[in-house]
Amino acid sequence: MSRPVVEFWFEFASTYSYLSVMRIERAAAAADVDIEWKPFLLGPVFLALGWNDSPFNIYPPKGRYMWRDLERLAEKEGLPFRRPSRFPRNGLLAARVALVGVEEGWVAPFARAVMTANFAEDREIGEEAVIVEILGTLGLPGAEVITRAQADANKLALRCQTERAAELGLFGAPSFRVGEELFWGNDRLEDALAWARRA
């Protein structure tokens, strides 16, 4: 029998996606569940909901709570954290590269490295030079990967995946899907894994 699968929908600019990206492989291995990585863009999803910015920026009290919560949770998980000097950052290129990584099997270490750059090192993950450097540290040919990521077919694939997220009713990241069941938020990761085991 094949192992149960959880779809993991994440965004590189998303604060709580940082926490999930850094811990999902360990948690999934312990639960004996496979992960299907689904990078997407929150910007178009938010626009469809009538927001032209992150709700953490639109609603300052919510934003203040989120940053303090992230500090606490990062400390709990033993993760480094430095509040980004710009939020949200542009995760478009990283998401396109991540789609290539899904196809080639290196999306997990790439995603962790990009999240670390954004939320622990305060680096501009929207800059090609930063992404190329990250790819190089993973032993990957940065320029070649960028070329594949920026190909029209891959751009369309990310657009379609983002549209699919909206069709499925996703409204934030991270989100987890098990069949038709949706779980939203880093604190629902374990629930999603448990549901996959039950299913």
PDB file of C-alpha atoms in Angstrom:
ATOM      1  CA  MET A   1       0.000   0.000   0.000  1.00  0.00           C
ATOM      2  CA  SER A   2       1.146   3.522  -0.735  1.00  0.00           C
ATOM      3  CA  ARG A   3       1.661   5.909   2.149  1.00  0.00           C
ATOM      4  CA  PRO A   4      -0.914   8.633   2.867  1.00  0.00           C
ATOM      5  CA  VAL A   5      -0.219  12.046   1.363  1.00  0.00           C
ATOM      6  CA  VAL A   6      -0.654  15.600   2.627  1.00  0.00           C
ATOM      7  CA  GLU A   7      -0.600  18.491   0.168  1.00  0.00           C
ATOM      8  CA  PHE A   8       1.494  21.322   1.599  1.00  0.00           C
ATOM      9  CA  TRP A   9       0.553  24.737   0.179  1.00  0.00           C
ATOM     10  CA  PHE A  10       3.080  27.387   1.171  1.00  0.00           C
ATOM     11  CA  GLU A  11       4.285  30.870   0.255  1.00  0.00           C
ATOM     12  CA  PHE A  12       7.849  32.132   0.641  1.00  0.00           C
ATOM     13  CA  ALA A  13       6.683  35.514   1.960  1.00  0.00           C
ATOM     14  CA  SER A  14       4.448  33.886   4.583  1.00  0.00           C
ATOM     15  CA  THR A  15       5.625  34.053   8.180  1.00  0.00           C
ATOM     16  CA  TYR A  16       3.878  30.935   9.403  1.00  0.00           C
ATOM     17  CA  SER A  17       4.934  29.064   6.261  1.00  0.00           C
ATOM     18  CA  TYR A  18       8.492  29.588   7.521  1.00  0.00           C
ATOM     19  CA  LEU A  19       7.748  27.498  10.595  1.00  0.00           C
ATOM     20  CA  SER A  20       6.014  24.751   8.626  1.00  0.00           C
ATOM     21  CA  VAL A  21       8.663  24.537   5.913  1.00  0.00           C
ATOM     22  CA  MET A  22      11.335  24.086   8.555  1.00  0.00           C
ATOM     23  CA  ARG A  23       9.562  21.266  10.413  1.00  0.00           C
ATOM     24  CA  ILE A  24       7.239  19.473   8.014  1.00  0.00           C
ATOM     25  CA  GLU A  25       9.656  16.805   6.781  1.00  0.00           C
ATOM     26  CA  ARG A  26      10.530  15.746  10.318  1.00  0.00           C
ATOM     27  CA  ALA A  27       6.886  15.671  11.380  1.00  0.00           C
ATOM     28  CA  ALA A  28       5.783  13.809   8.252  1.00  0.00           C
ATOM     29  CA  ALA A  29       8.521  11.199   8.641  1.00  0.00           C
ATOM     30  CA  ALA A  30       7.458  10.555  12.232  1.00  0.00           C
ATOM     31  CA  ALA A  31       3.844  10.131  11.054  1.00  0.00           C
ATOM     32  CA  ASP A  32       4.852   7.952   8.074  1.00  0.00           C
ATOM     33  CA  VAL A  33       3.136  10.368   5.669  1.00  0.00           C
ATOM     34  CA  ASP A  34       4.356  11.689   2.324  1.00  0.00           C
ATOM     35  CA  ILE A  35       4.324  15.411   1.526  1.00  0.00           C
ATOM     36  CA  GLU A  36       3.310  16.907  -1.790  1.00  0.00           C
ATOM     37  CA  TRP A  37       4.897  20.359  -1.957  1.00  0.00           C
ATOM     38  CA  LYS A  38       2.661  23.058  -3.485  1.00  0.00           C
ATOM     39  CA  PRO A  39       4.318  26.483  -3.745  1.00  0.00           C
ATOM     40  CA  PHE A  40       1.881  29.230  -4.685  1.00  0.00           C
ATOM     41  CA  LEU A  41       1.442  33.002  -4.460  1.00  0.00           C
ATOM     42  CA  LEU A  42      -0.768  34.610  -1.825  1.00  0.00           C
ATOM     43  CA  GLY A  43      -0.942  37.994  -3.570  1.00  0.00           C
ATOM     44  CA  PRO A  44      -3.537  36.974  -6.188  1.00  0.00           C
ATOM     45  CA  VAL A  45      -5.494  35.049  -3.544  1.00  0.00           C
ATOM     46  CA  PHE A  46      -5.587  38.112  -1.277  1.00  0.00           C
ATOM     47  CA  LEU A  47      -6.630  40.341  -4.185  1.00  0.00           C
ATOM     48  CA  ALA A  48      -9.558  38.010  -4.894  1.00  0.00           C
ATOM     49  CA  LEU A  49     -10.582  38.501  -1.251  1.00  0.00           C
ATOM     50  CA  GLY A  50     -10.372  42.278  -1.582  1.00  0.00           C
ATOM     51  CA  TRP A  51      -6.988  42.783   0.116  1.00  0.00           C
ATOM     52  CA  ASN A  52      -4.151  44.600  -1.646  1.00  0.00           C
ATOM     53  CA  ASP A  53      -1.615  43.749   1.080  1.00  0.00           C
ATOM     54  CA  SER A  54      -0.994  41.191   3.778  1.00  0.00           C
ATOM     55  CA  PRO A  55      -3.728  41.297   6.433  1.00  0.00           C
ATOM     56  CA  PHE A  56      -0.883  41.578   8.959  1.00  0.00           C
ATOM     57  CA  ASN A  57      -0.115  44.976   7.416  1.00  0.00           C
ATOM     58  CA  ILE A  58      -3.733  45.991   6.879  1.00  0.00           C
ATOM     59  CA  TYR A  59      -4.636  45.327  10.531  1.00  0.00           C
ATOM     60  CA  PRO A  60      -1.761  46.604  12.732  1.00  0.00           C
ATOM     61  CA  PRO A  61      -2.864  44.898  15.983  1.00  0.00           C
ATOM     62  CA  LYS A  62      -2.974  41.573  14.142  1.00  0.00           C
ATOM     63  CA  GLY A  63       0.482  42.273  12.723  1.00  0.00           C
ATOM     64  CA  ARG A  64       1.980  43.143  16.114  1.00  0.00           C
ATOM     65  CA  TYR A  65       0.587  39.935  17.568  1.00  0.00           C
ATOM     66  CA  MET A  66       1.893  37.869  14.653  1.00  0.00           C
ATOM     67  CA  TRP A  67       5.483  39.095  14.955  1.00  0.00           C
ATOM     68  CA  ARG A  68       5.600  38.384  18.681  1.00  0.00           C
ATOM     69  CA  ASP A  69       3.937  35.017  18.158  1.00  0.00           C
ATOM     70  CA  LEU A  70       6.501  34.144  15.505  1.00  0.00           C
ATOM     71  CA  GLU A  71       9.330  35.029  17.877  1.00  0.00           C
ATOM     72  CA  ARG A  72       7.891  32.724  20.533  1.00  0.00           C
ATOM     73  CA  LEU A  73       7.249  29.861  18.135  1.00  0.00           C
ATOM     74  CA  ALA A  74      10.670  30.121  16.497  1.00  0.00           C
ATOM     75  CA  GLU A  75      12.279  29.968  19.925  1.00  0.00           C
ATOM     76  CA  LYS A  76      10.136  26.953  20.812  1.00  0.00           C
ATOM     77  CA  GLU A  77      11.215  25.169  17.619  1.00  0.00           C
ATOM     78  CA  GLY A  78      14.869  26.160  18.025  1.00  0.00           C
ATOM     79  CA  LEU A  79      14.770  28.187  14.809  1.00  0.00           C
ATOM     80  CA  PRO A  80      16.669  31.418  14.186  1.00  0.00           C
ATOM     81  CA  PHE A  81      14.473  34.430  13.567  1.00  0.00           C
ATOM     82  CA  ARG A  82      15.097  38.014  12.528  1.00  0.00           C
ATOM     83  CA  ARG A  83      12.153  40.177  11.614  1.00  0.00           C
ATOM     84  CA  PRO A  84      12.456  41.058   7.909  1.00  0.00           C
ATOM     85  CA  SER A  85      13.138  44.717   7.236  1.00  0.00           C
ATOM     86  CA  ARG A  86      10.567  44.485   4.418  1.00  0.00           C
ATOM     87  CA  PHE A  87       7.348  42.494   4.608  1.00  0.00           C
ATOM     88  CA  PRO A  88       6.023  40.827   2.638  1.00  0.00           C
ATOM     89  CA  ARG A  89       8.930  40.125   0.321  1.00  0.00           C
ATOM     90  CA  ASN A  90       8.458  39.107  -3.295  1.00  0.00           C
ATOM     91  CA  GLY A  91       8.441  35.299  -3.431  1.00  0.00           C
ATOM     92  CA  LEU A  92       7.677  34.999  -7.153  1.00  0.00           C
ATOM     93  CA  LEU A  93      11.108  33.848  -8.373  1.00  0.00           C
ATOM     94  CA  ALA A  94      11.568  31.524  -5.403  1.00  0.00           C
ATOM     95  CA  ALA A  95       8.183  29.927  -6.098  1.00  0.00           C
ATOM     96  CA  ARG A  96       9.046  29.405  -9.762  1.00  0.00           C
ATOM     97  CA  VAL A  97      12.340  27.814  -8.781  1.00  0.00           C
ATOM     98  CA  ALA A  98      10.560  25.682  -6.186  1.00  0.00           C
ATOM     99  CA  LEU A  99       8.337  24.234  -8.922  1.00  0.00           C
ATOM    100  CA  VAL A 100      11.479  23.066 -10.709  1.00  0.00           C
ATOM    101  CA  GLY A 101      12.634  21.638  -7.390  1.00  0.00           C
ATOM    102  CA  VAL A 102       9.380  19.702  -7.014  1.00  0.00           C
ATOM    103  CA  GLU A 103      10.011  18.071 -10.387  1.00  0.00           C
ATOM    104  CA  GLU A 104      13.673  17.319  -9.638  1.00  0.00           C
ATOM    105  CA  GLY A 105      13.380  16.315  -5.984  1.00  0.00           C
ATOM    106  CA  TRP A 106      15.217  19.132  -4.179  1.00  0.00           C
ATOM    107  CA  VAL A 107      12.341  21.413  -3.218  1.00  0.00           C
ATOM    108  CA  ALA A 108      12.588  20.734   0.537  1.00  0.00           C
ATOM    109  CA  PRO A 109      16.188  21.865   1.121  1.00  0.00           C
ATOM    110  CA  PHE A 110      15.681  24.765  -1.278  1.00  0.00           C
ATOM    111  CA  ALA A 111      12.550  25.910   0.536  1.00  0.00           C
ATOM    112  CA  ARG A 112      14.306  25.724   3.908  1.00  0.00           C
ATOM    113  CA  ALA A 113      17.245  27.739   2.597  1.00  0.00           C
ATOM    114  CA  VAL A 114      15.005  30.453   1.116  1.00  0.00           C
ATOM    115  CA  MET A 115      12.923  30.695   4.287  1.00  0.00           C
ATOM    116  CA  THR A 116      16.104  30.967   6.352  1.00  0.00           C
ATOM    117  CA  ALA A 117      17.349  33.741   4.066  1.00  0.00           C
ATOM    118  CA  ASN A 118      14.067  35.648   4.469  1.00  0.00           C
ATOM    119  CA  PHE A 119      13.187  35.109   8.124  1.00  0.00           C
ATOM    120  CA  ALA A 120      16.545  34.473   9.798  1.00  0.00           C
ATOM    121  CA  GLU A 121      18.999  36.468   7.683  1.00  0.00           C
ATOM    122  CA  ASP A 122      16.810  39.345   6.387  1.00  0.00           C
ATOM    123  CA  ARG A 123      17.920  38.815   2.782  1.00  0.00           C
ATOM    124  CA  GLU A 124      16.064  39.915  -0.336  1.00  0.00           C
ATOM    125  CA  ILE A 125      14.730  36.615  -1.659  1.00  0.00           C
ATOM    126  CA  GLY A 126      13.200  38.401  -4.637  1.00  0.00           C
ATOM    127  CA  GLU A 127      16.672  39.112  -6.027  1.00  0.00           C
ATOM    128  CA  GLU A 128      18.004  36.625  -8.561  1.00  0.00           C
ATOM    129  CA  ALA A 129      21.533  36.811  -7.125  1.00  0.00           C
ATOM    130  CA  VAL A 130      20.289  35.620  -3.737  1.00  0.00           C
ATOM    131  CA  ILE A 131      18.407  32.683  -5.259  1.00  0.00           C
ATOM    132  CA  VAL A 132      21.387  31.727  -7.440  1.00  0.00           C
ATOM    133  CA  GLU A 133      23.624  31.765  -4.365  1.00  0.00           C
ATOM    134  CA  ILE A 134      21.184  29.543  -2.467  1.00  0.00           C
ATOM    135  CA  LEU A 135      21.075  27.090  -5.357  1.00  0.00           C
ATOM    136  CA  GLY A 136      24.853  27.045  -5.418  1.00  0.00           C
ATOM    137  CA  THR A 137      25.067  26.177  -1.726  1.00  0.00           C
ATOM    138  CA  LEU A 138      22.833  23.176  -2.511  1.00  0.00           C
ATOM    139  CA  GLY A 139      25.203  22.066  -5.270  1.00  0.00           C
ATOM    140  CA  LEU A 140      22.776  23.036  -8.021  1.00  0.00           C
ATOM    141  CA  PRO A 141      23.606  24.928 -11.253  1.00  0.00           C
ATOM    142  CA  GLY A 142      22.034  28.257 -10.380  1.00  0.00           C
ATOM    143  CA  ALA A 143      21.952  29.888 -13.814  1.00  0.00           C
ATOM    144  CA  GLU A 144      20.543  26.755 -15.470  1.00  0.00           C
ATOM    145  CA  VAL A 145      17.843  26.355 -12.841  1.00  0.00           C
ATOM    146  CA  ILE A 146      16.855  30.018 -13.143  1.00  0.00           C
ATOM    147  CA  THR A 147      16.516  29.609 -16.916  1.00  0.00           C
ATOM    148  CA  ARG A 148      14.188  26.634 -16.440  1.00  0.00           C
ATOM    149  CA  ALA A 149      12.249  28.463 -13.721  1.00  0.00           C
ATOM    150  CA  GLN A 150      11.703  31.516 -15.949  1.00  0.00           C
ATOM    151  CA  ALA A 151      10.552  29.492 -18.960  1.00  0.00           C
ATOM    152  CA  ASP A 152       7.040  30.294 -20.124  1.00  0.00           C
ATOM    153  CA  ALA A 153       5.754  26.796 -19.329  1.00  0.00           C
ATOM    154  CA  ASN A 154       6.958  27.001 -15.728  1.00  0.00           C
ATOM    155  CA  LYS A 155       5.563  30.519 -15.276  1.00  0.00           C
ATOM    156  CA  LEU A 156       2.206  29.217 -16.471  1.00  0.00           C
ATOM    157  CA  ALA A 157       2.454  26.231 -14.129  1.00  0.00           C
ATOM    158  CA  LEU A 158       2.826  28.536 -11.118  1.00  0.00           C
ATOM    159  CA  ARG A 159      -0.030  30.730 -12.293  1.00  0.00           C
ATOM    160  CA  CYS A 160      -2.256  27.674 -12.680  1.00  0.00           C
ATOM    161  CA  GLN A 161      -1.225  26.353  -9.272  1.00  0.00           C
ATOM    162  CA  THR A 162      -2.093  29.700  -7.668  1.00  0.00           C
ATOM    163  CA  GLU A 163      -5.452  29.741  -9.452  1.00  0.00           C
ATOM    164  CA  ARG A 164      -6.039  26.188  -8.243  1.00  0.00           C
ATOM    165  CA  ALA A 165      -5.376  27.302  -4.672  1.00  0.00           C
ATOM    166  CA  ALA A 166      -8.149  29.890  -4.973  1.00  0.00           C
ATOM    167  CA  GLU A 167     -10.492  27.338  -6.561  1.00  0.00           C
ATOM    168  CA  LEU A 168      -9.888  24.999  -3.622  1.00  0.00           C
ATOM    169  CA  GLY A 169     -10.861  27.738  -1.184  1.00  0.00           C
ATOM    170  CA  LEU A 170      -7.412  28.436   0.221  1.00  0.00           C
ATOM    171  CA  PHE A 171      -7.218  31.857   1.859  1.00  0.00           C
ATOM    172  CA  GLY A 172      -3.834  31.775   3.569  1.00  0.00           C
ATOM    173  CA  ALA A 173      -0.607  29.891   4.043  1.00  0.00           C
ATOM    174  CA  PRO A 174       0.457  27.445   5.131  1.00  0.00           C
ATOM    175  CA  SER A 175      -2.470  25.260   4.211  1.00  0.00           C
ATOM    176  CA  PHE A 176      -2.642  21.481   4.174  1.00  0.00           C
ATOM    177  CA  ARG A 177      -5.047  19.301   2.215  1.00  0.00           C
ATOM    178  CA  VAL A 178      -5.880  15.657   2.758  1.00  0.00           C
ATOM    179  CA  GLY A 179      -8.316  14.644   0.049  1.00  0.00           C
ATOM    180  CA  GLU A 180     -11.030  17.293   0.304  1.00  0.00           C
ATOM    181  CA  GLU A 181     -10.182  18.240   3.888  1.00  0.00           C
ATOM    182  CA  LEU A 182      -8.482  21.622   4.390  1.00  0.00           C
ATOM    183  CA  PHE A 183      -6.317  22.527   7.376  1.00  0.00           C
ATOM    184  CA  TRP A 184      -5.031  26.096   7.703  1.00  0.00           C
ATOM    185  CA  GLY A 185      -2.076  27.289   9.711  1.00  0.00           C
ATOM    186  CA  ASN A 186       1.193  25.994  11.060  1.00  0.00           C
ATOM    187  CA  ASP A 187      -0.587  24.823  14.210  1.00  0.00           C
ATOM    188  CA  ARG A 188      -2.771  22.485  12.122  1.00  0.00           C
ATOM    189  CA  LEU A 189       0.116  20.523  10.604  1.00  0.00           C
ATOM    190  CA  GLU A 190      -0.158  17.697  13.129  1.00  0.00           C
ATOM    191  CA  ASP A 191      -3.932  17.544  12.655  1.00  0.00           C
ATOM    192  CA  ALA A 192      -3.470  17.212   8.891  1.00  0.00           C
ATOM    193  CA  LEU A 193      -0.933  14.420   9.339  1.00  0.00           C
ATOM    194  CA  ALA A 194      -3.220  12.606  11.752  1.00  0.00           C
ATOM    195  CA  TRP A 195      -6.162  12.948   9.339  1.00  0.00           C
ATOM    196  CA  ALA A 196      -4.046  11.506   6.532  1.00  0.00           C
ATOM    197  CA  ARG A 197      -3.187   8.521   8.725  1.00  0.00           C
ATOM    198  CA  ARG A 198      -6.851   8.029   9.583  1.00  0.00           C
ATOM    199  CA  ALA A 199      -7.964   8.314   5.988  1.00  0.00           C
TER     200      ALA A 199
END
